Coordinates of C-alpha atoms in Angstrom, one line a residue:
M1 CA 106.7 78.4 -134.5
T2 CA 108.5 75.6 -136.8
G3 CA 112.0 75.6 -135.4
N4 CA 113.3 75.0 -138.8
L5 CA 114.1 78.1 -140.8
D6 CA 113.5 75.7 -144.1
V7 CA 110.1 74.4 -143.1
A8 CA 109.2 78.4 -142.1
E9 CA 110.3 79.2 -145.8
D10 CA 107.8 76.1 -147.1
V11 CA 104.8 77.3 -144.3
V12 CA 105.4 81.1 -145.7
S13 CA 105.3 79.8 -149.1
L14 CA 102.5 77.6 -148.6
T15 CA 100.5 80.5 -146.7
F16 CA 100.4 82.9 -149.5
L17 CA 99.8 80.1 -152.1
E18 CA 96.8 79.4 -150.3
A19 CA 96.0 82.8 -149.5
W20 CA 96.2 83.7 -153.5
R21 CA 93.9 80.6 -154.0
L22 CA 90.9 81.9 -151.5
R23 CA 91.3 85.6 -152.2
T24 CA 87.5 85.4 -153.9
R25 CA 86.2 84.5 -150.3
V26 CA 87.8 86.7 -148.3
E27 CA 85.9 90.0 -146.7
P28 CA 87.8 92.4 -145.9
E29 CA 86.6 93.7 -142.4
G30 CA 88.7 96.5 -140.8
E31 CA 91.9 97.7 -141.6
S32 CA 94.0 94.6 -141.9
L33 CA 94.1 90.8 -143.4
R34 CA 96.9 90.0 -141.3
P35 CA 94.4 88.0 -138.7
W36 CA 92.6 85.9 -141.8
L37 CA 96.9 85.2 -142.9
L38 CA 97.9 84.3 -139.3
G39 CA 94.9 81.9 -139.3
I40 CA 95.5 80.3 -142.6
A41 CA 99.2 80.1 -141.5
T42 CA 98.3 78.3 -138.2
N43 CA 96.5 75.8 -140.6
V44 CA 99.4 75.1 -143.1
I45 CA 101.6 74.4 -140.1
R46 CA 99.5 72.5 -138.4
N47 CA 99.2 70.1 -142.0
T48 CA 102.6 70.6 -141.9
R49 CA 103.3 68.9 -138.4
R50 CA 100.8 66.4 -139.5
A51 CA 102.3 64.9 -142.7
A52 CA 105.7 65.4 -141.1
R53 CA 104.4 62.7 -138.2
R54 CA 102.7 60.5 -140.8
H55 CA 106.1 60.6 -142.4
R56 CA 108.6 59.7 -139.5
K57 CA 105.5 56.7 -138.9
V58 CA 105.9 55.2 -142.1
L59 CA 109.7 55.3 -142.0
A60 CA 109.2 54.1 -138.7
A61 CA 108.0 51.1 -139.9
L62 CA 109.9 50.0 -142.9
P63 CA 112.7 47.3 -142.4
P64 CA 116.0 49.3 -141.7
R65 CA 117.9 49.1 -145.2
E66 CA 121.0 47.2 -145.5
V67 CA 124.4 48.4 -145.9
A68 CA 125.7 47.9 -149.3
P69 CA 129.4 46.3 -148.5
D70 CA 132.3 48.4 -150.0
F71 CA 133.3 46.2 -152.9
A72 CA 136.6 48.0 -153.9
V73 CA 138.6 45.6 -151.2
E74 CA 137.0 42.5 -152.5
L75 CA 137.8 43.6 -156.1
T76 CA 141.5 44.6 -155.6
S77 CA 142.0 41.7 -154.1
R78 CA 140.5 39.5 -156.2
M79 CA 142.2 40.9 -159.3
A80 CA 145.5 40.2 -157.1
D81 CA 144.4 36.6 -156.8
A82 CA 143.7 36.3 -160.4
E83 CA 147.5 37.9 -160.9
E84 CA 149.2 35.6 -158.7
I85 CA 147.1 33.0 -159.9
A86 CA 148.3 33.4 -163.8
A87 CA 151.8 33.8 -162.1
A88 CA 151.2 30.3 -160.6
K89 CA 150.0 28.7 -163.3
A90 CA 152.9 29.7 -165.6
A91 CA 155.2 28.5 -162.8
L92 CA 153.5 25.5 -162.6
E93 CA 154.2 25.1 -166.6
Q94 CA 158.0 25.3 -165.7
L95 CA 158.5 22.3 -164.1
C96 CA 159.5 18.9 -165.0
P97 CA 156.8 16.3 -165.8
A98 CA 158.0 14.3 -162.9
D99 CA 158.0 17.5 -160.0
R100 CA 154.6 18.8 -161.7
E101 CA 152.6 15.0 -160.9
V102 CA 153.5 15.0 -157.7
F103 CA 152.6 18.0 -156.9
A104 CA 149.6 17.7 -158.2
L105 CA 148.9 14.7 -156.9
C106 CA 149.9 15.7 -152.9
V107 CA 148.4 19.2 -153.0
W108 CA 145.7 19.0 -155.5
E109 CA 144.4 15.7 -154.7
G110 CA 145.3 15.8 -150.8
L111 CA 147.0 12.3 -151.5
D112 CA 149.4 11.7 -148.5
H113 CA 153.3 10.6 -150.1
A114 CA 152.7 6.7 -149.3
A115 CA 149.5 6.7 -152.0
V116 CA 151.5 9.0 -154.2
A117 CA 154.2 6.7 -154.1
E118 CA 152.3 3.4 -154.5
A119 CA 150.6 5.5 -157.4
L120 CA 153.4 6.3 -159.2
G121 CA 155.6 3.5 -158.1
K122 CA 158.4 5.1 -156.7
P123 CA 160.0 4.9 -153.4
I124 CA 158.7 7.4 -150.7
G125 CA 161.6 9.3 -150.1
T126 CA 161.7 10.4 -154.3
I127 CA 158.1 11.3 -153.8
R128 CA 159.2 13.8 -150.8
S129 CA 162.4 15.5 -152.9
R130 CA 160.6 16.0 -155.6
L131 CA 157.2 17.8 -153.8
S132 CA 160.0 19.7 -151.4
R133 CA 161.6 20.5 -155.5
A134 CA 158.7 21.2 -157.0
R135 CA 157.1 23.8 -153.9
S136 CA 160.4 25.7 -153.9
R137 CA 160.9 25.8 -157.6
L138 CA 157.3 26.8 -157.6
R139 CA 157.6 29.7 -155.4
N140 CA 160.7 31.1 -157.0
F141 CA 158.7 30.5 -160.6
T142 CA 155.7 32.4 -159.1
A143 CA 158.3 35.2 -157.8
K144 CA 159.6 36.0 -161.1
E145 CA 156.5 35.8 -162.9
L146 CA 154.7 38.8 -160.5
E147 CA 157.4 41.2 -161.0
A148 CA 157.9 40.5 -164.8
K149 CA 154.1 41.0 -164.8
R150 CA 154.5 43.9 -162.0
S151 CA 157.6 45.7 -164.2
A152 CA 155.5 45.2 -167.7
N153 CA 152.6 47.3 -166.1
N154 CA 155.4 50.4 -165.2
L155 CA 156.3 51.3 -168.7
Q156 CA 158.3 54.0 -169.0
P157 CA 157.8 56.4 -171.5
T158 CA 160.0 55.5 -174.8
D159 CA 158.8 58.3 -177.3
K160 CA 161.7 60.9 -177.7
R161 CA 159.0 63.9 -178.4
G162 CA 157.7 63.4 -174.8
Q163 CA 154.7 60.7 -175.0
V164 CA 154.5 59.3 -171.8
T165 CA 153.4 55.5 -171.8
G166 CA 153.2 54.8 -168.5
D167 CA 154.1 55.7 -165.1
R168 CA 152.3 59.3 -164.2
A169 CA 155.4 60.3 -162.6
F170 CA 157.1 60.8 -165.9
A171 CA 154.5 63.1 -167.4
V172 CA 154.5 66.0 -164.8
R173 CA 157.8 66.2 -166.5
S174 CA 158.0 69.4 -169.0
T175 CA 158.0 68.9 -172.0
K176 CA 159.9 71.9 -173.3
E177 CA 163.2 70.9 -170.8
T178 CA 163.6 67.8 -173.0
I179 CA 163.1 69.9 -176.3
R180 CA 165.9 72.1 -175.5

């Protein structure tokens, strides 16, 4: 009658629980208690359906759940951005002060070449060449910094006893092979 095995098992359990609770009221007339148990089962099914209907109605009235976005992608991109920013900062410190000053005024402050030339008292051509030189050096320095940091994070085993300190690819090697 329920169409669901789990619900049917619950109905049977509740039926016998209710029958046990009402056992003192029963007056067996005849040979079987089956009609009495089936009456209890019918009432339990009715109550179960009513409760399920109320439950569905309440759930339908609730506002839809907000789906939490997966933060793993954002976290990994933040970690990569932080690594790149640290490399760029280290690379910026390697520039000469004149190039760093032109880069800061043009890129960070958003000033045009003429305004930077006027502020520094230099010709526009000098400002353009310094900015171009600063950008190319920053690209090279940043690439070198990132490569150095990434290679530093990929440590190789240095212990002759087989202790692995870095990459897991070396960890699968048997230590007995190196001890022989």
